[in-house]
PDB file of C-alpha atoms in Angstrom:
ATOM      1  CA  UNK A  98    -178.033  96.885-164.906  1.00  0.00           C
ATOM      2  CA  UNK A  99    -180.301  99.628-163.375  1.00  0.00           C
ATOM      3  CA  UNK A 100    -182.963 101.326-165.284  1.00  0.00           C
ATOM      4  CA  UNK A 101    -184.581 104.139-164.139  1.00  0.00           C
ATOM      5  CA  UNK A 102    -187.497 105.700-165.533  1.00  0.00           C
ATOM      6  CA  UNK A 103    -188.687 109.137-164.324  1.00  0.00           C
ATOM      7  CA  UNK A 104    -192.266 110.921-165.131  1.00  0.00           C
ATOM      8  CA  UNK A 105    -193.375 113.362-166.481  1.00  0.00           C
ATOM      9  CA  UNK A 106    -190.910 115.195-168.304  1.00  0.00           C
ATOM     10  CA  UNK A 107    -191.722 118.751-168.077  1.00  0.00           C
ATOM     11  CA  UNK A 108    -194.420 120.148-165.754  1.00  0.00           C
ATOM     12  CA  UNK A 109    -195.841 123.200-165.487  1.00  0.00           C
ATOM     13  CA  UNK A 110    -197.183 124.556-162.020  1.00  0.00           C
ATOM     14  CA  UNK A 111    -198.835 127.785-161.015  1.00  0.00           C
ATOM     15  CA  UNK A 112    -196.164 129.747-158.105  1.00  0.00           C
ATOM     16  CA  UNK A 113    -197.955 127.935-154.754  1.00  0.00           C
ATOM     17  CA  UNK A 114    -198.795 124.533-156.036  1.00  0.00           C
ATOM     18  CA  UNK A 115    -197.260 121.947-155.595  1.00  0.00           C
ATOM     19  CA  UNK A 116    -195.322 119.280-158.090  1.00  0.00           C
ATOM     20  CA  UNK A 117    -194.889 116.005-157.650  1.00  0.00           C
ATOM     21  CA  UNK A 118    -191.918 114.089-160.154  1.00  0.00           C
ATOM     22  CA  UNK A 119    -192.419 110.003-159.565  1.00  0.00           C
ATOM     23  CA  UNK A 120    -189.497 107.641-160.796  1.00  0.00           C
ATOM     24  CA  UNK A 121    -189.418 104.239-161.000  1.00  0.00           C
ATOM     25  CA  UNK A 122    -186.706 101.774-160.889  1.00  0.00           C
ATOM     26  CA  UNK A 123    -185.670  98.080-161.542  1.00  0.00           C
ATOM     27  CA  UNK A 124    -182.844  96.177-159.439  1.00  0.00           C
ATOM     28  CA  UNK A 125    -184.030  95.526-155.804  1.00  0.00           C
ATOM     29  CA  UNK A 126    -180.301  95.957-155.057  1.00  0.00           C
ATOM     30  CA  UNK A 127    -180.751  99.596-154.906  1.00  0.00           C
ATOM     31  CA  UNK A 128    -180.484 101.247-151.809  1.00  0.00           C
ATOM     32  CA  UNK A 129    -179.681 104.990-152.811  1.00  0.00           C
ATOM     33  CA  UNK A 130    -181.848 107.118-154.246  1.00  0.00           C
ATOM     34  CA  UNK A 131    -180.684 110.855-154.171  1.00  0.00           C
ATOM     35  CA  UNK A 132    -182.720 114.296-156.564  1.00  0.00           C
ATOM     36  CA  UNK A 133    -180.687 116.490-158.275  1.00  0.00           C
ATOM     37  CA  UNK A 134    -181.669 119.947-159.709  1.00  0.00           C
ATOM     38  CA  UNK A 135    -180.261 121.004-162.342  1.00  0.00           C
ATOM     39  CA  UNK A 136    -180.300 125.005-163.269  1.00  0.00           C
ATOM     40  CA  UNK A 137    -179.785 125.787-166.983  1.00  0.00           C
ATOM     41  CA  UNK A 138    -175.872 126.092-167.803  1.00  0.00           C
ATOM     42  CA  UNK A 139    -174.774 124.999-164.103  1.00  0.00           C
ATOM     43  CA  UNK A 140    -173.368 121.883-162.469  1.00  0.00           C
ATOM     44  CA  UNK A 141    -176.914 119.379-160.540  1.00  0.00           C
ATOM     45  CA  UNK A 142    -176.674 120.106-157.337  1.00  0.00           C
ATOM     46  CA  UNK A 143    -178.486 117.453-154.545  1.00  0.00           C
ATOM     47  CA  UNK A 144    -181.346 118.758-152.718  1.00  0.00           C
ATOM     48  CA  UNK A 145    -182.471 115.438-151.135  1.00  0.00           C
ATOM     49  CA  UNK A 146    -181.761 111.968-150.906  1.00  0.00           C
ATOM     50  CA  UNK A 147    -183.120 108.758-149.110  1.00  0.00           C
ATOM     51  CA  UNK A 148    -181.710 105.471-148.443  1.00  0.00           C
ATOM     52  CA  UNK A 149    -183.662 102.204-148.543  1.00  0.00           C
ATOM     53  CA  UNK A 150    -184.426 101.667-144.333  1.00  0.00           C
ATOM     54  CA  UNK A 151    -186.242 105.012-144.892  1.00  0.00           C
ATOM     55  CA  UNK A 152    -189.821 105.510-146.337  1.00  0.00           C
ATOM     56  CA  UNK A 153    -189.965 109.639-145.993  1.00  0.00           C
ATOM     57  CA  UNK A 154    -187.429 112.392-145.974  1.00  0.00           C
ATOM     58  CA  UNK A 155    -188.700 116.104-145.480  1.00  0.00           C
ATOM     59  CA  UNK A 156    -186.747 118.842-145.957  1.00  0.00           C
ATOM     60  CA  UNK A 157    -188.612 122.494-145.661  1.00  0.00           C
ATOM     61  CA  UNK A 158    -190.974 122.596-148.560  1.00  0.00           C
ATOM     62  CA  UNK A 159    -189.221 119.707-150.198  1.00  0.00           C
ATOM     63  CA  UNK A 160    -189.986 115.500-149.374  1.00  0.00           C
ATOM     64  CA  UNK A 161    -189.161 112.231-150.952  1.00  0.00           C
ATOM     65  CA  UNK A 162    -191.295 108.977-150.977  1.00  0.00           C
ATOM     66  CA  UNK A 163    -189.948 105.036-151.396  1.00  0.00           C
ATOM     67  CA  UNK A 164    -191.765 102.615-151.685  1.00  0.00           C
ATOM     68  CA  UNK A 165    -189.678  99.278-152.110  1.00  0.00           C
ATOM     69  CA  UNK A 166    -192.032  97.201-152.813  1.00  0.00           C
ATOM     70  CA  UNK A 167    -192.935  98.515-155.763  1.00  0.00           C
ATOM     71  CA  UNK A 168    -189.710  99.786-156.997  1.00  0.00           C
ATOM     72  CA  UNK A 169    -190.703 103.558-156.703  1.00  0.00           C
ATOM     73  CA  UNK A 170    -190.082 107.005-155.342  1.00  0.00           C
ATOM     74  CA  UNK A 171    -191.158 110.492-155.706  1.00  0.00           C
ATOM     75  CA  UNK A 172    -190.365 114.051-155.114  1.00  0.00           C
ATOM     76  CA  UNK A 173    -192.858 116.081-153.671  1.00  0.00           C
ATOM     77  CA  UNK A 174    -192.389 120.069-153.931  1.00  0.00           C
ATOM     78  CA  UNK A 175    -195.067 122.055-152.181  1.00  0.00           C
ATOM     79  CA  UNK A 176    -195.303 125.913-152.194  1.00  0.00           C
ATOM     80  CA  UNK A 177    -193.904 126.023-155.290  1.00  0.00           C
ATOM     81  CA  UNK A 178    -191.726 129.250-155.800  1.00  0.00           C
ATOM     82  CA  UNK A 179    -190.518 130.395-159.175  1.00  0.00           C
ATOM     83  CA  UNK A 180    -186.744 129.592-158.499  1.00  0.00           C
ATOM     84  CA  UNK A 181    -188.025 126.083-158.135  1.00  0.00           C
ATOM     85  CA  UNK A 182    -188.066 126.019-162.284  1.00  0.00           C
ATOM     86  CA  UNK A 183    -184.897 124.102-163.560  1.00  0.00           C
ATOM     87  CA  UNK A 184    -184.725 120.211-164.110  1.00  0.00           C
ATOM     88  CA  UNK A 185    -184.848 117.789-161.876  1.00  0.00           C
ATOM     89  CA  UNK A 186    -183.277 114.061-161.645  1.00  0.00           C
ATOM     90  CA  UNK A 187    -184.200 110.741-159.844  1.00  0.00           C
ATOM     91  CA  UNK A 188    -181.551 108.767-159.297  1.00  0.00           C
ATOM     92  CA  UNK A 189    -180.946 105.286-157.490  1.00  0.00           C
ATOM     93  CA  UNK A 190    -177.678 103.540-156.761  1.00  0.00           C
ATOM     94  CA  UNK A 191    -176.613  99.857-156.555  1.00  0.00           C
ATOM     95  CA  UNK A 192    -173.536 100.343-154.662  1.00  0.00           C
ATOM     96  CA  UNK A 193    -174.397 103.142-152.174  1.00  0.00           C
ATOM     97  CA  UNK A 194    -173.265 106.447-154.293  1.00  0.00           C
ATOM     98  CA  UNK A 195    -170.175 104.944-156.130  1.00  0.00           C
ATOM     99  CA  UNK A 196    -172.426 104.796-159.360  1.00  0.00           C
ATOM    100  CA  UNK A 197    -175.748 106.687-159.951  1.00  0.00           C
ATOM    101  CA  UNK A 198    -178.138 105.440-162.411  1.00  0.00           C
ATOM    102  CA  UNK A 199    -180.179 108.617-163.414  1.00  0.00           C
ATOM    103  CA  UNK A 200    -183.863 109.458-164.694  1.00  0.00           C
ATOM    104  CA  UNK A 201    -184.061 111.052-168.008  1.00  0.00           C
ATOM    105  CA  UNK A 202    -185.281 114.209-166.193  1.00  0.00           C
ATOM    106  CA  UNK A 203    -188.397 116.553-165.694  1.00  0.00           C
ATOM    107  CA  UNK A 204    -188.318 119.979-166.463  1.00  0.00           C
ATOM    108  CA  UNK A 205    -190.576 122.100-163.690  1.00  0.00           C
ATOM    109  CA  UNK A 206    -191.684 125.202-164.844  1.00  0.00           C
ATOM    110  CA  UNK A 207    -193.075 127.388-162.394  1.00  0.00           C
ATOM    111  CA  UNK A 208    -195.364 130.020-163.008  1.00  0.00           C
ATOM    112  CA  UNK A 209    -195.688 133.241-161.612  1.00  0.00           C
TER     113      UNK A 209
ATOM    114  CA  UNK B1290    -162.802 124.653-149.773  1.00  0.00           C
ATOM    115  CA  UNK B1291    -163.171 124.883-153.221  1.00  0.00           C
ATOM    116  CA  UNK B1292    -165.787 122.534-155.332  1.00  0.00           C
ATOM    117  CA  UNK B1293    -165.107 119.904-158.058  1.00  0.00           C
ATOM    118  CA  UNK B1294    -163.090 121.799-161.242  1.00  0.00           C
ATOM    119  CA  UNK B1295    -163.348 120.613-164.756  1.00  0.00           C
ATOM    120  CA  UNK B1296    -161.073 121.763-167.265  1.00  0.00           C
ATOM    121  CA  UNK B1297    -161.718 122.721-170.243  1.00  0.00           C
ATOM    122  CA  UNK B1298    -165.137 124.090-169.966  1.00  0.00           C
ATOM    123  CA  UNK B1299    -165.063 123.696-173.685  1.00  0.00           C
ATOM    124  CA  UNK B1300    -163.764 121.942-175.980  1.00  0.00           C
ATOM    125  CA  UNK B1301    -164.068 121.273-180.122  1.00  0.00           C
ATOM    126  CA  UNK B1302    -162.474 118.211-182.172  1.00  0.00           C
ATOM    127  CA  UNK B1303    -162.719 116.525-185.298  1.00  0.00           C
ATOM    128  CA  UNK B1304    -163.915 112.999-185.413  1.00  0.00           C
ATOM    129  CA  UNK B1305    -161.123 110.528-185.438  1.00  0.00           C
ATOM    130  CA  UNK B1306    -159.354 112.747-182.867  1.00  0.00           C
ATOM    131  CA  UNK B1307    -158.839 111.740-179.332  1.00  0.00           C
ATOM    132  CA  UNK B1308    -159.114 114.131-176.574  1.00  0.00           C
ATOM    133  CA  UNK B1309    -158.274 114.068-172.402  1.00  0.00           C
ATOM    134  CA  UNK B1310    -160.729 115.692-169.759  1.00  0.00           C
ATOM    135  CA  UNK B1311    -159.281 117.155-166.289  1.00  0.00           C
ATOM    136  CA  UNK B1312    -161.458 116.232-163.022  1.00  0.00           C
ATOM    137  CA  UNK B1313    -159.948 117.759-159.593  1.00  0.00           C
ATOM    138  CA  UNK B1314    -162.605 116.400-157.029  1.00  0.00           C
ATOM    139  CA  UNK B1315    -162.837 118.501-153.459  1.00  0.00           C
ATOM    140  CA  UNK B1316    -159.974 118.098-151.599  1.00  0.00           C
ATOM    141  CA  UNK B1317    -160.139 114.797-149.311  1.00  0.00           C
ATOM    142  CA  UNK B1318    -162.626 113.175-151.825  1.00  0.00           C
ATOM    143  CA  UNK B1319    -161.020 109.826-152.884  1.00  0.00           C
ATOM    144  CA  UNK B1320    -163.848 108.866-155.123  1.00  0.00           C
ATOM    145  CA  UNK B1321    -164.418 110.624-158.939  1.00  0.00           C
ATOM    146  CA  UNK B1322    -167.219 109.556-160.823  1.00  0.00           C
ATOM    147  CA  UNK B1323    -167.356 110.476-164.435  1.00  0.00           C
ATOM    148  CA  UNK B1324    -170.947 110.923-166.494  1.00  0.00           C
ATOM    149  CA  UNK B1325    -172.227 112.162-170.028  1.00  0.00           C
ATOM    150  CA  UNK B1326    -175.029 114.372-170.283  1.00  0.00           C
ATOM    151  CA  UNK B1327    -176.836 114.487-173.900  1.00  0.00           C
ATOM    152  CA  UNK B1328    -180.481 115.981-174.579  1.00  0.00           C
ATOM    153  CA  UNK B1329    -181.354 112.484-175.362  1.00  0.00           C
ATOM    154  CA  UNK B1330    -180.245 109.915-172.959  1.00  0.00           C
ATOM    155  CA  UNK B1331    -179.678 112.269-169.598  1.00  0.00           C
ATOM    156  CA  UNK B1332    -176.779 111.496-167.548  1.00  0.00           C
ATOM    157  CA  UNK B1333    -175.134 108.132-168.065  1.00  0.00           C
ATOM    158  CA  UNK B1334    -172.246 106.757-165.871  1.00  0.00           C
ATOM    159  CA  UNK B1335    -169.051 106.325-167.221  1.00  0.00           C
ATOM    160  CA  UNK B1336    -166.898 104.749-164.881  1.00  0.00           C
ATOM    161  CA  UNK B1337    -165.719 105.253-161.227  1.00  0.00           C
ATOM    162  CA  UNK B1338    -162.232 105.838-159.791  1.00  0.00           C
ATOM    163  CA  UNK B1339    -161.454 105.672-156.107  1.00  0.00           C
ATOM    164  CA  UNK B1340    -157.200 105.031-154.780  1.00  0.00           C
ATOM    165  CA  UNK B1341    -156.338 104.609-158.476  1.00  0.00           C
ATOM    166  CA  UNK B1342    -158.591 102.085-158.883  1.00  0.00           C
ATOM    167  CA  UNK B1343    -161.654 101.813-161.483  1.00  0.00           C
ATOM    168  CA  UNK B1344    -164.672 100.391-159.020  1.00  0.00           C
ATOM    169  CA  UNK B1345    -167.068 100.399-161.442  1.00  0.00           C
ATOM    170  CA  UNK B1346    -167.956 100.829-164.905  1.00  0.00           C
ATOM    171  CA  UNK B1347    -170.767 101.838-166.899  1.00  0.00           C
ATOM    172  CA  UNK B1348    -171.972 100.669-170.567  1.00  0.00           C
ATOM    173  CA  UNK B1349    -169.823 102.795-172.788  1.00  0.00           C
ATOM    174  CA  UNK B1350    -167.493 101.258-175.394  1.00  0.00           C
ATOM    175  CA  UNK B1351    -163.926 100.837-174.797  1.00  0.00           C
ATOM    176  CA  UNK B1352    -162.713 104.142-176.851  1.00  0.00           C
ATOM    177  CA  UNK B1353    -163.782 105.882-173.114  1.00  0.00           C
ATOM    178  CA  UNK B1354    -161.230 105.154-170.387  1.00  0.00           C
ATOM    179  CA  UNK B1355    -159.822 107.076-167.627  1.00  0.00           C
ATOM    180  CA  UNK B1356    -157.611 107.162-164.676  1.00  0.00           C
ATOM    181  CA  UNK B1357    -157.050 108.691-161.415  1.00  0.00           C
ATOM    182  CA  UNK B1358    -153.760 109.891-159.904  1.00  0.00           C
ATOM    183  CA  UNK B1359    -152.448 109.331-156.564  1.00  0.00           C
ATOM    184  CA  UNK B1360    -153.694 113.099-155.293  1.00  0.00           C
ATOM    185  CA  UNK B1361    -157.073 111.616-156.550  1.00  0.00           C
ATOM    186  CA  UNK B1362    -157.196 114.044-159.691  1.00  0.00           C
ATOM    187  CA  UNK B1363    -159.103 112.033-162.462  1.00  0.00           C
ATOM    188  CA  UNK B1364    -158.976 112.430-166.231  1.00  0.00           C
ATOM    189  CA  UNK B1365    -161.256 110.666-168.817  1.00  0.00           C
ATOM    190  CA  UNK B1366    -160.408 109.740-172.494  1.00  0.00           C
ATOM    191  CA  UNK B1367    -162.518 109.324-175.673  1.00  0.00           C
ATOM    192  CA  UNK B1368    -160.121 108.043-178.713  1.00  0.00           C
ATOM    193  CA  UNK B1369    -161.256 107.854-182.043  1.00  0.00           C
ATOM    194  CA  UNK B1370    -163.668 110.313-181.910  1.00  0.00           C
ATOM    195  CA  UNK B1371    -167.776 110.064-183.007  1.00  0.00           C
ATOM    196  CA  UNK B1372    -169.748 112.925-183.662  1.00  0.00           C
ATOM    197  CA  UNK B1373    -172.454 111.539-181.489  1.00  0.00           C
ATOM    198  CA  UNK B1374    -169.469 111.721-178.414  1.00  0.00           C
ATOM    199  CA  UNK B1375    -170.753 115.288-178.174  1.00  0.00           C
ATOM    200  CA  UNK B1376    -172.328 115.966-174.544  1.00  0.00           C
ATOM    201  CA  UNK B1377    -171.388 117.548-171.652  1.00  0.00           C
ATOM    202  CA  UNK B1378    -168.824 115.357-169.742  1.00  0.00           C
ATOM    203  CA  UNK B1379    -169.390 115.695-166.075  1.00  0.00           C
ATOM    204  CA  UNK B1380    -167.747 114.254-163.155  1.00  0.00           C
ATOM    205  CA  UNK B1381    -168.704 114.216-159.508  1.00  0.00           C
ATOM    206  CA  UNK B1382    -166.386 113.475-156.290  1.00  0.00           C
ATOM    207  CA  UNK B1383    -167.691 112.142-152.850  1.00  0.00           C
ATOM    208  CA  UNK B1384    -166.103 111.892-149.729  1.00  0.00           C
ATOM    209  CA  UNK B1385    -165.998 108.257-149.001  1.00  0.00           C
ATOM    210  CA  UNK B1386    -165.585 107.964-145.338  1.00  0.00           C
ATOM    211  CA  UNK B1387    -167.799 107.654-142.789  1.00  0.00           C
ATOM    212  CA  UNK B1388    -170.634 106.534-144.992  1.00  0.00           C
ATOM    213  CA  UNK B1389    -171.175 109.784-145.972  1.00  0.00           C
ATOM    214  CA  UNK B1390    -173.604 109.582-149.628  1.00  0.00           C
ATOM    215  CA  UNK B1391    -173.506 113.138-151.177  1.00  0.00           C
ATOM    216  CA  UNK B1392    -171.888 113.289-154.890  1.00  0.00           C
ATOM    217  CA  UNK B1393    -170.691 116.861-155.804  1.00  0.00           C
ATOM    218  CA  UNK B1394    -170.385 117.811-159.765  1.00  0.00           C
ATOM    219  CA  UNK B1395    -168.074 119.483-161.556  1.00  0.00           C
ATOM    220  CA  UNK B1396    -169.629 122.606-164.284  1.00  0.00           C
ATOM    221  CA  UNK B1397    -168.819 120.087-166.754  1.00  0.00           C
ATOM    222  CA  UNK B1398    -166.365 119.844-170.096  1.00  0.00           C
ATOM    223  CA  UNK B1399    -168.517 120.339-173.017  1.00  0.00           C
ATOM    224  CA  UNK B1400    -167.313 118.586-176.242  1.00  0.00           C
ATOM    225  CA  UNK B1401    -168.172 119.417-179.600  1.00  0.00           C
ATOM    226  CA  UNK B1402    -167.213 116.847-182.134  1.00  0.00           C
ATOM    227  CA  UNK B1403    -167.106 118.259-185.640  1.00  0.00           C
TER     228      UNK B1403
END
């Protein structure tokens, strides 16, 4: 099955920087790959997602990166802002969304 | 329109027990997902449910099962209990038309296996 591997897994960033999370994954089948963020004690919540015809995504201060190739993709956060801190997921997906293979996580600290 | 509801939030049991988790996805969402979430292994998928059916299936012993109901309300089952069956049990719906992608999750049961 999938196997997805997700680094690092915490990171610390002064408010204004910007943090990059990269993940990695192994069945060329997979053609999903959404981020999650997940706030302590709440439900993850999706704040991007690409598919595999797309190399880029933006959204605001927030991107995503695939390469296919190489079986990896990365989240890109710039301006970091201290309500950015929570923990973030990679995932990637076989069969569209019907089953999400997820990272182990990265928890982004952001520092005022 | 209200989000994805879990119930219980929490929940406590003794190992050997069995015990039933409540997922009602978003209304019109015909697919239910169902993951664990432990400090040590992240989320994991469980198993999916869309009409009734189970499309796929994750890499979880047989004591886990589930089912969905014809109003697309899903519940999950762990029999015979483990104390390492304690995570947070999460399950996500997605509207399945139209190629839309976009999983929304539940706040999740958390189990506590004593």
């Amino acid at each position: 099955g999938e196997n997805v591997e997700q680094h690092p897994s915490t990171l610390s960033v002064q408010e204004g920087d910007s943090a990059v999370i990269k993940c990695t994954y192994s069945d060329s089948a997979s053609n999903y790959f959404p981020w999650y963020k997940q706030e302590l004690g709440k439900r993850p919540q999706l704040i991007i997602d690409i598919r595999s015809n797309v190399g880029e995504k933006k959204d605001q201060r927030i991107a995503v990166t695939l390469n296919k190739t190489a079986k990896h993709f990365s989240l890109h956060i710039t301006e970091t802002q201290p309500e950015d801190s929570a923990v973030y997921f990679c995932a990637a997906s076989p069969g569209g969304a019907n089953n999400l293979f997820f990272g182990t996580g990265t928890r982004l600290t952001v520092i005022p | 329109k209200a989000g994805v509801t879990q119930t219980p939030r929490y929940l406590i049991k003794t190992r050997g027990q069995q015990v039933t988790l409540s997922c009602s996805p978003i209304s019109g969402h015909r697919s239910v997902s169902w993951y664990q979430q432990t400090p040590g292994q992240g989320l994991q998928f469980l198993f999916e449910y869309f009409s009734e059916t189970q499309r796929n299936k994750g890499n979880f012993p047989g004591r886990f099962s589930g089912r969905q109901f014809s109003n697309s309300r899903s519940e999950m089952n762990v029999s015979t209990l483990e104390l390492g069956d304690s995570a947070l049990y999460l399950c996500a719906s997605r509207d399945d038309r139209l190629g839309r992608t976009e999983a929304f999750f539940g706040q999740g049961t958390r189990l506590t296996v004593v």
